[in-house]
CSV table of C-alpha atoms in Angstrom, one decimal:
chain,number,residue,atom,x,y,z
A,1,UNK,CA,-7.3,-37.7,14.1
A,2,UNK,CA,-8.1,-36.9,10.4
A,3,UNK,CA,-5.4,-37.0,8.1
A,4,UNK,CA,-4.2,-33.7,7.0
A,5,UNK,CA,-4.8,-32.4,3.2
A,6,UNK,CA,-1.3,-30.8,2.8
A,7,UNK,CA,-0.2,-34.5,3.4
A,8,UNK,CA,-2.2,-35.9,1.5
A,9,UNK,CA,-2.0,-33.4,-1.6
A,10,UNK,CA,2.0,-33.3,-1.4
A,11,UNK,CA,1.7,-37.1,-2.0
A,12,UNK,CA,-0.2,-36.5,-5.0
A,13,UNK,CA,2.0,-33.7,-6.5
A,14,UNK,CA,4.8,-36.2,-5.8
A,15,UNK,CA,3.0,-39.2,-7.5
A,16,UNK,CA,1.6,-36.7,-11.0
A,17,UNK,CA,3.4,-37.3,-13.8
A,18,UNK,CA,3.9,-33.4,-14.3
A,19,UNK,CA,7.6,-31.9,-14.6
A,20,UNK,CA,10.0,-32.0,-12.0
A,21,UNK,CA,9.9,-27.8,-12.3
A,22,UNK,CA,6.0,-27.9,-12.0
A,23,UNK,CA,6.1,-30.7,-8.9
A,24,UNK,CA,8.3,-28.2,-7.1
A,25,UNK,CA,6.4,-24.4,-7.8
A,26,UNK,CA,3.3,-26.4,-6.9
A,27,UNK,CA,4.9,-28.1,-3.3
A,28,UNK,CA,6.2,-24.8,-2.6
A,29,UNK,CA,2.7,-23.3,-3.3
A,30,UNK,CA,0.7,-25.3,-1.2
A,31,UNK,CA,3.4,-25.1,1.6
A,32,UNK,CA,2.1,-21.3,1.3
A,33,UNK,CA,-1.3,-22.1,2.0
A,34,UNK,CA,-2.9,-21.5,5.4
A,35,UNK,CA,-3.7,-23.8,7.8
A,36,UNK,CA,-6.4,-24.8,8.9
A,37,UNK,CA,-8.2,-27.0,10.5
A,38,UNK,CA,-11.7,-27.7,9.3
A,39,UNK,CA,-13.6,-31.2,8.3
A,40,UNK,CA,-13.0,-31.6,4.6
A,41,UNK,CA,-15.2,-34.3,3.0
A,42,UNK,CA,-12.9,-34.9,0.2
A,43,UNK,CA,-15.4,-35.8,-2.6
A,44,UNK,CA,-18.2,-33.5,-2.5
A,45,UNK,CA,-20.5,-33.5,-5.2
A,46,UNK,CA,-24.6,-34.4,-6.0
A,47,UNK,CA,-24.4,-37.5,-5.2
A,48,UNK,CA,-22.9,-37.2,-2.0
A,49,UNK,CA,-26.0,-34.9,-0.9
A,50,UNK,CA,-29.5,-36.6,0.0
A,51,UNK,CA,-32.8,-34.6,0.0
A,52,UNK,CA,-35.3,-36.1,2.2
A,53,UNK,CA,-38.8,-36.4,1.6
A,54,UNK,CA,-39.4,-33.2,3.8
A,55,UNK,CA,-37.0,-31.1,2.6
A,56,UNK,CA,-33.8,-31.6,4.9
A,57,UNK,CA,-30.3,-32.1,3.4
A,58,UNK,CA,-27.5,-34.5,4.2
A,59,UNK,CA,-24.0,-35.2,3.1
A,60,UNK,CA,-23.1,-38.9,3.0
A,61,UNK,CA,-19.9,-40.4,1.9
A,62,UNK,CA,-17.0,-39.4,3.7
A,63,UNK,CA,-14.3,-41.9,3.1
A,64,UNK,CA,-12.7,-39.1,2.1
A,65,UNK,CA,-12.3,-37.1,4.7
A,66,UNK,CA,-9.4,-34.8,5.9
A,67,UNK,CA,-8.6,-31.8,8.2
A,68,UNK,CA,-7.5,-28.9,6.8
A,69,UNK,CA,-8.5,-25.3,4.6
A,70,UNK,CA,-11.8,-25.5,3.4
A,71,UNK,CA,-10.8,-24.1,0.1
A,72,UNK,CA,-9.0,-26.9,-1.0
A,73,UNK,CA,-12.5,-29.3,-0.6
A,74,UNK,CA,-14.5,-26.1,-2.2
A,75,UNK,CA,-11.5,-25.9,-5.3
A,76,UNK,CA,-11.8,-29.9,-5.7
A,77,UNK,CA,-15.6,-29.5,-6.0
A,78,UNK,CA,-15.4,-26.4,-8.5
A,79,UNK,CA,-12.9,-28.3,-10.7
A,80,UNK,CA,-15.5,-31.1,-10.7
A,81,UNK,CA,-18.2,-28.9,-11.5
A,82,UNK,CA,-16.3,-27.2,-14.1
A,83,UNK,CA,-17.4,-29.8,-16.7
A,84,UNK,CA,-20.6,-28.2,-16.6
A,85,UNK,CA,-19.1,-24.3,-16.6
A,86,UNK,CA,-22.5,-22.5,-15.7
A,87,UNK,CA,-22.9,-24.9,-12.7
A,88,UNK,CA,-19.3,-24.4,-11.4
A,89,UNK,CA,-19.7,-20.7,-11.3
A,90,UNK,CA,-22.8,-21.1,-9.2
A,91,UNK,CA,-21.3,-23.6,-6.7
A,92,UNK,CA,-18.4,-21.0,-6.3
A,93,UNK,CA,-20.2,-18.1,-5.6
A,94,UNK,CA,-22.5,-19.8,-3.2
A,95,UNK,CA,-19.5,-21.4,-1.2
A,96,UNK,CA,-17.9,-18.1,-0.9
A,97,UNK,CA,-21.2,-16.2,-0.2
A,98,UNK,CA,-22.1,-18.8,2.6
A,99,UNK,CA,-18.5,-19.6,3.9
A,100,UNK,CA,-17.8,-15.4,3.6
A,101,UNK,CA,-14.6,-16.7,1.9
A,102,UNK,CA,-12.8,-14.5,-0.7
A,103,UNK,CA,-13.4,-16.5,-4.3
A,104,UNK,CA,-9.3,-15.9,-4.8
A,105,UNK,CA,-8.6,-18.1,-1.1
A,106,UNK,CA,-10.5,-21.4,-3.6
A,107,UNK,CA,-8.7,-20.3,-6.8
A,108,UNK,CA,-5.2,-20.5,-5.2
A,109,UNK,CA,-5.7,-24.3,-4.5
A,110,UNK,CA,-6.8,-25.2,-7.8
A,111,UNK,CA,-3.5,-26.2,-9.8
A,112,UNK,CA,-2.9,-28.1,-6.0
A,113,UNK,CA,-6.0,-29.6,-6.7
A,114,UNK,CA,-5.9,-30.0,-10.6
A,115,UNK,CA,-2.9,-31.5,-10.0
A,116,UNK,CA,-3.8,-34.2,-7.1
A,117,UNK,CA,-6.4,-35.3,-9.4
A,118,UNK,CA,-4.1,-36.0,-12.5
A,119,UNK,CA,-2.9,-38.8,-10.6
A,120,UNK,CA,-6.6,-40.6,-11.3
A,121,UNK,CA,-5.1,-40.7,-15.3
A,122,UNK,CA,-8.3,-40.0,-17.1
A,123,UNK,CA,-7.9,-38.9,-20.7
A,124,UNK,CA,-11.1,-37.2,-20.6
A,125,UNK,CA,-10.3,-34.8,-17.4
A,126,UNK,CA,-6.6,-34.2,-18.9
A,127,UNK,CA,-6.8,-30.9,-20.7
A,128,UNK,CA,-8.9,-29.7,-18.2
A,129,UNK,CA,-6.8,-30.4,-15.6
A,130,UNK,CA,-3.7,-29.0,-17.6
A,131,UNK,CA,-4.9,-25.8,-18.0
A,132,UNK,CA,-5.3,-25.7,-14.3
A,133,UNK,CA,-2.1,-26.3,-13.3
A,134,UNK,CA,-0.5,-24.4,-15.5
A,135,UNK,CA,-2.3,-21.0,-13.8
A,136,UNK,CA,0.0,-19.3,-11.2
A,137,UNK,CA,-2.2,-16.0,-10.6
A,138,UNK,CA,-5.3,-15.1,-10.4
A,139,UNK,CA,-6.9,-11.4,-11.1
């Protein structure tokens, strides 16, 4: 019953105020994505994460919650991260390690994700997320 993140993200692409040629490479590139169908929380990040008093961990916060491929939520949480480069390198490599996912599946969703967050219009996240979406291949 979740809403699906290829919905939701081709609304975003839609709504960006990016270039009618960009809009279209990056609908088309998400089309190309796989589907899937896991619990995506949408907004995952420290906060969203409380430590109790003996040790165990739980995720809180999921207003944002979809169904779809994990590697969108895991490229949304990398871009976040990315303000703090040595921390988004570890958060990337432990996602792939523990989800045994291919670090290239997360980089192919982030000018889909780069983009869907331009829509939030904040000047200090614009050149960042410019020089995302502006990246077609990865090495």
């Amino acid at each position: 019953m979740l809403n699906k993140i290829k919905d939701k993200m081709h609304a975003k692409i839609s709504a960006s105020s990016y270039e009618a040629t960009l809009r279209y490479d990056l609908h088309n590139r998400l089309e190309g994505m796989k589907p899937h169908n896991k619990v995506l929380h949408g907004d995952f990040c420290p906060s969203n994460i409380i430590v109790t008093p003996d040790g165990e961990y739980y995720v809180i916060d999921w207003a944002h919650a979809t169904q779809g491929n994990a590697s969108e939520d895991a490229a949304r949480t990398y871009l976040v991260f990315n303000l703090q480069k040595e921390l988004a390198e570890k958060y990337l490599n432990l996602f792939c390690k523990k989800a045994d996912i291919p670090k290239q599946l997360v980089q192919q969703w982030m000018p889909i994700v780069a983009c869907s967050e331009s829509v939030k219009n904040k000047p200090e996240e614009k050149e960042l997320l410019d020089s995302w979406v502006n990246v077609f291949d990865f090495q």
